[in-house]
XYZ file of C-alpha atoms in Angstrom:
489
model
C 8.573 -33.688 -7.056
C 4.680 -33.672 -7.777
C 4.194 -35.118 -11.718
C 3.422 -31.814 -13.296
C 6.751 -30.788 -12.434
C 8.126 -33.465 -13.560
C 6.634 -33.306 -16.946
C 7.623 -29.390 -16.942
C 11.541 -30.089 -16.386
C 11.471 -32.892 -19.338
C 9.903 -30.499 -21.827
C 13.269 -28.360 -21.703
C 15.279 -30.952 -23.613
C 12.901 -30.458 -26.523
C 12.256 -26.855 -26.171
C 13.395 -24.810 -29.162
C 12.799 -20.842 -29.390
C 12.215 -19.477 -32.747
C 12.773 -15.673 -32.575
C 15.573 -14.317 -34.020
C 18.457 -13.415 -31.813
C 20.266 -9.900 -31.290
C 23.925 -9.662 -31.716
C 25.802 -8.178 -29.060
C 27.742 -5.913 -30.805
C 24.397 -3.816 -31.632
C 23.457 -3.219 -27.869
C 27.178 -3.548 -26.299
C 27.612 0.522 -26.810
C 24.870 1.212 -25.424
C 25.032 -0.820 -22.427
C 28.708 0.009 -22.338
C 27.818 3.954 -22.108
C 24.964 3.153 -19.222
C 27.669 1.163 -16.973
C 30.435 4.031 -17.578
C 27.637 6.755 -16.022
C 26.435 3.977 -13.786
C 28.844 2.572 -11.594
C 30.177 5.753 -11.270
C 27.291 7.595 -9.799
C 25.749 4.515 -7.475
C 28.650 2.867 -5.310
C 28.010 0.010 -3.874
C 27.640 -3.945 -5.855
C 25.820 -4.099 -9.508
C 25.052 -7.646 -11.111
C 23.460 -7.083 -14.725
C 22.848 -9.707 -17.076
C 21.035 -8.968 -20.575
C 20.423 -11.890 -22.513
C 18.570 -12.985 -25.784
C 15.221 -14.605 -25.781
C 17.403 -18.212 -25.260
C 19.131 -16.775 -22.406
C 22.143 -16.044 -24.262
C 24.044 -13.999 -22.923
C 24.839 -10.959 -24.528
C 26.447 -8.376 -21.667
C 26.789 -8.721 -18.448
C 29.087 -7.580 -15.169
C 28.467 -9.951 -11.835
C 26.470 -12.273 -13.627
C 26.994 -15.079 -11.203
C 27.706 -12.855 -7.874
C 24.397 -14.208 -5.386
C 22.611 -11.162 -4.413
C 19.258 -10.072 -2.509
C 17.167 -9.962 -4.739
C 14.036 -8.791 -2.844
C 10.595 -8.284 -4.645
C 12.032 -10.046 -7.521
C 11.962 -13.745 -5.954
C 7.760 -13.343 -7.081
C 9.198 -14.081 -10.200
C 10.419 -17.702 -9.362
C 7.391 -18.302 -7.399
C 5.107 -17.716 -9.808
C 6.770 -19.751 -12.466
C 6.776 -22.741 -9.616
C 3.688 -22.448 -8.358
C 1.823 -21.995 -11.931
C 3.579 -25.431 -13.105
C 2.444 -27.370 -9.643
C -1.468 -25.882 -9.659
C -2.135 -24.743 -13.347
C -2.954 -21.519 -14.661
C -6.904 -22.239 -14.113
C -6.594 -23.572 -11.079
C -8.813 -22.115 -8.102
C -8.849 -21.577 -4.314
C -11.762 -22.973 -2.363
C -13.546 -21.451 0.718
C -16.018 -23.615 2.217
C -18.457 -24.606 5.050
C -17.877 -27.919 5.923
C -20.256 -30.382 8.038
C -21.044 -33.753 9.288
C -25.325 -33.922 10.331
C -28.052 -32.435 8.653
C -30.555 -29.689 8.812
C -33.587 -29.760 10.986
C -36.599 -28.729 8.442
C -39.097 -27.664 11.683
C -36.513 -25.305 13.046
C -33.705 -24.642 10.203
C -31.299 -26.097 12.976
C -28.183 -27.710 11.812
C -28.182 -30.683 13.939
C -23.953 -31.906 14.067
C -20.521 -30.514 13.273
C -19.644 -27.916 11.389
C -16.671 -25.689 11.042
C -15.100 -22.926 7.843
C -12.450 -24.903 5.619
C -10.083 -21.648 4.414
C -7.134 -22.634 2.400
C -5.515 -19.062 1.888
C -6.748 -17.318 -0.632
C -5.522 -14.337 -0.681
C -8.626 -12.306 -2.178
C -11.361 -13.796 0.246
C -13.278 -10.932 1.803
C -11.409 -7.881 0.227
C -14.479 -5.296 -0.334
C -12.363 -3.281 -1.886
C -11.211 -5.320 -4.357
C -12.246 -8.491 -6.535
C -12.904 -11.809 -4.642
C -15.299 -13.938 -2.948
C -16.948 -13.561 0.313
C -17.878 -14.612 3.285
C -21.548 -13.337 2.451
C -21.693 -15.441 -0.125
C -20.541 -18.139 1.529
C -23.457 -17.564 4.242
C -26.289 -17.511 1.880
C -25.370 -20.658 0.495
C -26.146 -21.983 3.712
C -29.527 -20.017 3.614
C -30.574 -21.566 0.361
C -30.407 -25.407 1.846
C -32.189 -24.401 4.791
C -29.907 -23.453 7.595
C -31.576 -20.736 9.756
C -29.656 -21.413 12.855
C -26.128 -22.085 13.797
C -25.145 -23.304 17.220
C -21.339 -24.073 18.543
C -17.622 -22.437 18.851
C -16.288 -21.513 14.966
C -14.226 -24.641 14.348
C -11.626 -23.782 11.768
C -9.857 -26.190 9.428
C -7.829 -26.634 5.989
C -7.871 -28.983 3.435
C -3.464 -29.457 4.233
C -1.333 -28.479 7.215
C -2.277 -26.437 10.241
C -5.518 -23.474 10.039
C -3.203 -20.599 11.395
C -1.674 -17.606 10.252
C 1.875 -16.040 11.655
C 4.708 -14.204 10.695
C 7.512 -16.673 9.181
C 10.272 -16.688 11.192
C 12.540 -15.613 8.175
C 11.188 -12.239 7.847
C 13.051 -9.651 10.201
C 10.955 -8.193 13.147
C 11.309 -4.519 11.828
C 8.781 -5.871 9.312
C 6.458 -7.757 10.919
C 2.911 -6.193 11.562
C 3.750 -3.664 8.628
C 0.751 -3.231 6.507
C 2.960 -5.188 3.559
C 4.046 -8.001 5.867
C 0.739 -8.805 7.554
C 0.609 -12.935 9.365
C 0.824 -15.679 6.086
C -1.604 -18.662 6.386
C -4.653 -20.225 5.722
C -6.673 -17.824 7.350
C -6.585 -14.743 4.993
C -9.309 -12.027 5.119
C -8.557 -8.331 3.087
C -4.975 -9.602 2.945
C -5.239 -9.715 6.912
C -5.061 -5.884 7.029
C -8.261 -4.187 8.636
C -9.605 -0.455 7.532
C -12.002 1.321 9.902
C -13.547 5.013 8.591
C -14.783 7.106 11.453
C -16.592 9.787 11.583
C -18.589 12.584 14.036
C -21.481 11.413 15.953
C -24.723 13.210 15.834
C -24.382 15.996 18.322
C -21.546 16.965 20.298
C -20.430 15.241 23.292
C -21.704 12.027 21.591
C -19.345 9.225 20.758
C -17.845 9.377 17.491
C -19.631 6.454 15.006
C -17.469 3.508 12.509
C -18.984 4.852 9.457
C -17.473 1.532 7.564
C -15.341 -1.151 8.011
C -13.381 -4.114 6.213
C -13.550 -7.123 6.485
C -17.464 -6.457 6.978
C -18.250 -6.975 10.867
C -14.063 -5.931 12.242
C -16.126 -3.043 13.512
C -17.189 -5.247 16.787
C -13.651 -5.438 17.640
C -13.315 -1.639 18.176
C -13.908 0.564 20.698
C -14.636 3.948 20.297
C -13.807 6.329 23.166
C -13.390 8.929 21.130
C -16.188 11.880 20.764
C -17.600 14.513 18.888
C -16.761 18.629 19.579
C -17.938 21.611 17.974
C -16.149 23.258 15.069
C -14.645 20.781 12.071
C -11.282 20.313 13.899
C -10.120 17.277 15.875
C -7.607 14.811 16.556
C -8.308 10.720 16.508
C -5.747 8.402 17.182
C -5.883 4.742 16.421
C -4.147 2.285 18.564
C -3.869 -2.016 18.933
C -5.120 -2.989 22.669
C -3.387 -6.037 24.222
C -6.165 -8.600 23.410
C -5.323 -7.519 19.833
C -8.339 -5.468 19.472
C -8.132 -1.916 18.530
C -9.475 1.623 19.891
C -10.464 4.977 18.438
C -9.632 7.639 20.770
C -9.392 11.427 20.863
C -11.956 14.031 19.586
C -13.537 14.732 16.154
C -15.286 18.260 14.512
C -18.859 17.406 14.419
C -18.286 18.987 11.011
C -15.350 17.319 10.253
C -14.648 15.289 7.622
C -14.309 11.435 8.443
C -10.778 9.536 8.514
C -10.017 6.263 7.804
C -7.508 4.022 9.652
C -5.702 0.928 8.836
C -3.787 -1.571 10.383
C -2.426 -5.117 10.310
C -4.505 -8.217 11.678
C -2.290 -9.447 14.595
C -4.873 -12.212 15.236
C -6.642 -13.096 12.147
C -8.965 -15.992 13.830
C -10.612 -13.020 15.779
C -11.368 -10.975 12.466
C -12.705 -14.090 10.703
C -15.216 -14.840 13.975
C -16.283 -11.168 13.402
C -16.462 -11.059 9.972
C -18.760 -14.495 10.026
C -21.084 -13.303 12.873
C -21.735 -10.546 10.279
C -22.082 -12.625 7.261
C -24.198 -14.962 8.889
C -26.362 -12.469 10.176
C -26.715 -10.738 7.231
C -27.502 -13.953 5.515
C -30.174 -14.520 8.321
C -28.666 -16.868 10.315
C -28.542 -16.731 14.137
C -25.341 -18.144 15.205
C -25.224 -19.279 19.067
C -21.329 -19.386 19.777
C -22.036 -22.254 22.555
C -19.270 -24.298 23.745
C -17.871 -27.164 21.868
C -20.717 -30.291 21.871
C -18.173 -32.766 20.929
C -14.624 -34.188 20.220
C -12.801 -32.179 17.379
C -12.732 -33.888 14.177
C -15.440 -33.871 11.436
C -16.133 -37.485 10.569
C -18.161 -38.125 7.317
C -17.868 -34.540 6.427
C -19.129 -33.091 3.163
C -19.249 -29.770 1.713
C -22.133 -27.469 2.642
C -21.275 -24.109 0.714
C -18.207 -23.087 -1.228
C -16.901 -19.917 -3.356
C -13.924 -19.771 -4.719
C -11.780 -17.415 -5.844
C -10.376 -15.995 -9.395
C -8.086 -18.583 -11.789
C -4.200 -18.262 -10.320
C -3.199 -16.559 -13.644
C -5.526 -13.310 -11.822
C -4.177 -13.271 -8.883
C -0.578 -14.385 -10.329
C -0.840 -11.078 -12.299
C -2.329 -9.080 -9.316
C 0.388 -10.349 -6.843
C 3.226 -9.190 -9.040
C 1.357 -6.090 -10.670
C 1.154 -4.778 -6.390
C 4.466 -6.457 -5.603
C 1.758 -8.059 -2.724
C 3.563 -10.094 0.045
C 1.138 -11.884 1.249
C 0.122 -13.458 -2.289
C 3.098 -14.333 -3.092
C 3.841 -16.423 0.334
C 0.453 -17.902 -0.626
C 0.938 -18.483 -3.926
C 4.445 -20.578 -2.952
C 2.339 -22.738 -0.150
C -0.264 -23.283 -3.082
C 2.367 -24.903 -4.958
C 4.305 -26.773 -2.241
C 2.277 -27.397 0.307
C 2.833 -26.328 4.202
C 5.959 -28.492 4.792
C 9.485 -27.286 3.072
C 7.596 -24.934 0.349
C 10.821 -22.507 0.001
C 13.261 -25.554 -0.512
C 10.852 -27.256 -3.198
C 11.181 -23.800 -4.883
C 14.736 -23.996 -4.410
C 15.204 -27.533 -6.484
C 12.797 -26.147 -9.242
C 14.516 -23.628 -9.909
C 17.417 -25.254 -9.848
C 16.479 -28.283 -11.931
C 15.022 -25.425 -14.805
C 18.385 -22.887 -14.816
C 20.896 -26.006 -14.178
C 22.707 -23.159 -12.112
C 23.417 -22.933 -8.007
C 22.851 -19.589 -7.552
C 20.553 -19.198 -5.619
C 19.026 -19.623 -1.974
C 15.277 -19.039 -1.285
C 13.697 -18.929 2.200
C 10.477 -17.530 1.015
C 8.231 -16.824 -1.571
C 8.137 -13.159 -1.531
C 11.683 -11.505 -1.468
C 10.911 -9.832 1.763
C 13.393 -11.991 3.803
C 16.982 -10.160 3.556
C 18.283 -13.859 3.721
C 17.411 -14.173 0.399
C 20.077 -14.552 -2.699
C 19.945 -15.066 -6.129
C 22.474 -14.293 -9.304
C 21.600 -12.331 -11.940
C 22.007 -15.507 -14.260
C 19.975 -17.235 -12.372
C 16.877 -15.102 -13.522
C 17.809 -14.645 -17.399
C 18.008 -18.294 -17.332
C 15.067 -19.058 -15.707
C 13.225 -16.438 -17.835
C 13.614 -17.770 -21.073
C 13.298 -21.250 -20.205
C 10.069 -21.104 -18.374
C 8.676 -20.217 -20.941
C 9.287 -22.964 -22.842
C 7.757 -25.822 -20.879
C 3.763 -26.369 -20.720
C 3.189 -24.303 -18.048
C 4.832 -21.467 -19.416
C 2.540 -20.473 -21.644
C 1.764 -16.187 -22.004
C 4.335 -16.325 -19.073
C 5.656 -12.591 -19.524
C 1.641 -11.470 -19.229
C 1.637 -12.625 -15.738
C 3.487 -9.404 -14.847
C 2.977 -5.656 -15.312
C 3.517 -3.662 -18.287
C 5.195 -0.516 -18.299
C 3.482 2.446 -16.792
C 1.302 0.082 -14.654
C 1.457 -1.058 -11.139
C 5.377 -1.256 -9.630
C 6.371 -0.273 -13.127
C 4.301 3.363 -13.273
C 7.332 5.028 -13.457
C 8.291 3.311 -16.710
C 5.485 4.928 -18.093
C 7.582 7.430 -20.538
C 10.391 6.727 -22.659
C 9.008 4.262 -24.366
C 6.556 3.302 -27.614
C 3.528 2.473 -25.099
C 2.292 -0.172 -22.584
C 3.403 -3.586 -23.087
C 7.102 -3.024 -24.517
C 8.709 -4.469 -20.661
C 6.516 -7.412 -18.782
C 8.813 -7.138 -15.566
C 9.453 -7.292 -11.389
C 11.040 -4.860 -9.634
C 12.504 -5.634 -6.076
C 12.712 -3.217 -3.302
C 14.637 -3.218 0.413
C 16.312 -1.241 2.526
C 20.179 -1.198 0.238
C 18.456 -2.851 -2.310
C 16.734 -1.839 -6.071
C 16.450 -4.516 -8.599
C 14.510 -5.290 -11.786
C 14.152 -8.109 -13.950
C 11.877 -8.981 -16.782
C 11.310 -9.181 -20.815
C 11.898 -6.113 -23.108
C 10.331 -6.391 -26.560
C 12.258 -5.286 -29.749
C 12.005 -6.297 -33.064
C 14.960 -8.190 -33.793
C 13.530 -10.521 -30.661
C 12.805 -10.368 -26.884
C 15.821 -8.757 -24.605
C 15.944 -10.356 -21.394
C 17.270 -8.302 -18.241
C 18.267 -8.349 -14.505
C 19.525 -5.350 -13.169
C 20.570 -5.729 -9.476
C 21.882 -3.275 -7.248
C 22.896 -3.897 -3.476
C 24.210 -0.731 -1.842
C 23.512 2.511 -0.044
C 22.545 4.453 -3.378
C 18.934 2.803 -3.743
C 17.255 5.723 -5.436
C 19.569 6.689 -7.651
C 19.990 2.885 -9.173
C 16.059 2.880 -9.307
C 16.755 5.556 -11.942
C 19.695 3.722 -13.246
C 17.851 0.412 -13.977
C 14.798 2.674 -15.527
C 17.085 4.298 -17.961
C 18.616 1.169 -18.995
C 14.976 -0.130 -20.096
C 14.310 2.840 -21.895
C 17.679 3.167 -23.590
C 17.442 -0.812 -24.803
C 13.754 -0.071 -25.425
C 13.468 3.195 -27.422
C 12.050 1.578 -30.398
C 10.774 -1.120 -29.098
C 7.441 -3.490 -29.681
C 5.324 -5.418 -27.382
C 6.373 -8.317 -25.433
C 4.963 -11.289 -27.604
C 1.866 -12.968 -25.708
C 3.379 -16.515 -27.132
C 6.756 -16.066 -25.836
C 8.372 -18.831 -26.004
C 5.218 -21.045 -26.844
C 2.637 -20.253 -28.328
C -0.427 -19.959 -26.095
C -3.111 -22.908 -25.235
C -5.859 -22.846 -27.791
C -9.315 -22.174 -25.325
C -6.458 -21.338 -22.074
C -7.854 -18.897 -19.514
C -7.631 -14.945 -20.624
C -4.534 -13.612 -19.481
C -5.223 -9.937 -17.978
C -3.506 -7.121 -20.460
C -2.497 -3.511 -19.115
């Protein structure tokens, strides 16, 4: 177990939280009244724990039954991955080579090859993140006009390819939230292509934008323009795992966008870099390979890097985004036997059994984890070094997954929480604020009546929650004098 983890585990024994505690006989009506309307109105299995800010418990009914606890598991991962890597940490994108640059012709003379390490906002235009642009006109700026040889792509650990683990069910695979996990991440591995009319009818219709920057060379338009504002595209994936735009559009018709998953990100990175390094002005000759693999003597040519993992720890569980969170868990253990690492830390912090992790995500239906198992973990992350402003790593009410806790309670802030969601499955777990201290809860439902516990486990937040106050920033400790800004609702 890697030292920081170590350290993390130890700093239980010593732990002491300070808040005042509730007594159960002031919510146990309450709670008693929600599970009478509850259980009869959503057949199927309920495990609910609500504990104090220790993790005392102070109601609960199937608090040890293992469930699936889908979307939820982000909640485990990001408590083991922020105590491997650090809040601040960073993930690195670079160009890596072994020669030098030819000052008469702007040549690089040797090896080189793109070092991507899977981070998850690399090349999202969209959104926050770093590019590949970027990355390109670094290279510009020491001299590098010209590029010659295949794109050689490596990582600093384990294997530069992305796929679909083999614990996530094929009905989900290729779905825009279950897109390949790996290394090589661009846009989350999901492409967008807006097309629109071409300039006269007859003509073929024109991409009109694209992202990743460049995806656009690896789709072909068949489709053309007509008179009028009517028309009907359709976007398919070709064999070579390309895509095509066929059908007709209005020359007066308004554009459409399409998206879809990368099937074979290493094609939409080669795109996306013959744009950015022609953008950058850099001609890149894609000649065959000129020697052996390997990079001996290598050293860093350009880098960016993205946001501190607190940001995208926040962003991952504020989306409920897959592919972060697999990331996130390989970030923190490495390519080899990630998911069982998680298992033993979350183990070794709850002292409990319940629970068996194959991923990082909750998207696996193989999944299982009792409700005690996340009230325990909950208030005891918190208390080790790594824990610190844990709650603020999630969304706030009326935010994100949690919009539709938005009313029915004092204002943003009052629950930091998950919520999990699969087919038979609605569960939410996270911190409530009050002012006689902070409620812990996980609310799990398994069963056909998904919707209708959704609304359950909403009502119980706003029926504990009423009056309540804002999640305290400190929780458990209080934060790191000069830490990295936590992002608020």
């Amino acid at each position: 177990m890697p030292r920081r983890l170590a350290v993390a585990l130890i700093a239980l024994t010593t732990a002491v939280a300070t808040l005042p505690a509730q007594a159960p006989e002031a919510i146990a009506p309450v709670l008693d009244a929600w599970w009478a309307r509850t259980s009869h109105r959503t057949p199927g299995t309920w495990g609910v724990v609500v504990a104090d800010q220790n993790g005392h418990v102070l109601w609960q009914v199937n608090q040890d039954e293992p469930m699936i606890p889908a979307s939820t598991v982000k909640v485990l991962t990001t408590g083991f991955a922020r105590t491997a890597v650090g809040g601040d940490a960073r993930r690195a994108t670079r160009v890596v080579g072994s020669g030098h640059v030819d000052s008469a012709t702007g040549m690089w003379i040797g090896r080189w090859a793109l070092e991507l390490n899977g981070d998850p906002t690399l090349d999202r235009p969209d959104r926050t993140g770093p590019t590949l642009l970027q990355l390109a006109q670094q290279l510009a700026t020491i001299g590098v006009r010209r590029l010659v040889g295949p794109l050689d792509v490596t990582t600093a650990s384990g294997v530069a390819r992305s796929t679909y683990p083999a614990v996530w069910s094929d009905r989900f695979r290729g779905r825009m939230y279950a897109p390949p996990i790996g290394p090589i991440t661009l846009n989350e591995n999901v492409i967008y292509v807006t097309v629109g009319p071409g300039p006269r009818i007859g003509s073929r219709a024109v991409i009109l934008g694209d992202a990743p920057t460049g995806v656009a060379s690896l789709v072909e338009v068949t489709a053309t323009t007509v008179a009028g504002r009517k028309g009907r595209l359709h976007f398919s994936v070709l064999k070579n795992g390309h895509w095509m735009v066929g059908g007709k559009i209005g020359l007066y018709g308004a554009p459409r966008r399409f998206q879809s998953v990368s099937t074979d990100p290493t094609a939409v990175l080669e795109a996306a870099w013959q744009h950015a390094t022609a953008a950058a002005g850099i001609q890149w000759t894609r000649a065959s390979a000129m020697s052996a693999p390997g990079l001996p003597d290598k050293h860093v040519l350009a880098e960016v890097a993205s946001g501190t993992f607190d940001s995208i720890a926040h962003e991952v569980n504020t989306r409920s985004l897959n592919i972060g969170a697999e990331m996130m868990l390989l970030w923190g253990g490495g390519s080899v036997s990630a998911a069982a690492q998680l298992n033993a830390f979350v183990r070794k912090i709850t002292g409990l059994d319940g629970v068996h992790l194959v991923d990082g995500s909750g998207l696996s239906e193989e999944d299982r984890v009792a409700p005690i198992v996340f009230t325990t973990y909950l208030a005891r992350i918190p208390q080790t070094p790594a824990g610190k402003n844990f709650p603020l790593l999630f969304p706030a009410n009326g935010f994100g997954t949690l919009r539709r806790l938005g009313s029915g309670l004092p204002g943003p802030g009052v629950v930091r929480a998950k919520t999990g969601t699969l087919t038979n499955v609605a569960t939410l777990v996270g911190y409530l604020g009050r002012e006689d201290g902070t409620l812990i809860i996980a609310a799990m439902y398994n069963g056909g009546s998904q919707g209708a516990a959704r609304q359950a486990q909403w009502d119980l937040f706003r029926k504990l929650g009423a009056h309540g106050v804002v999640v305290p920033a400190d929780f458990g400790e209080e934060a790191a004098a000069g830490g990295p800004a936590l992002p608020q609702p």
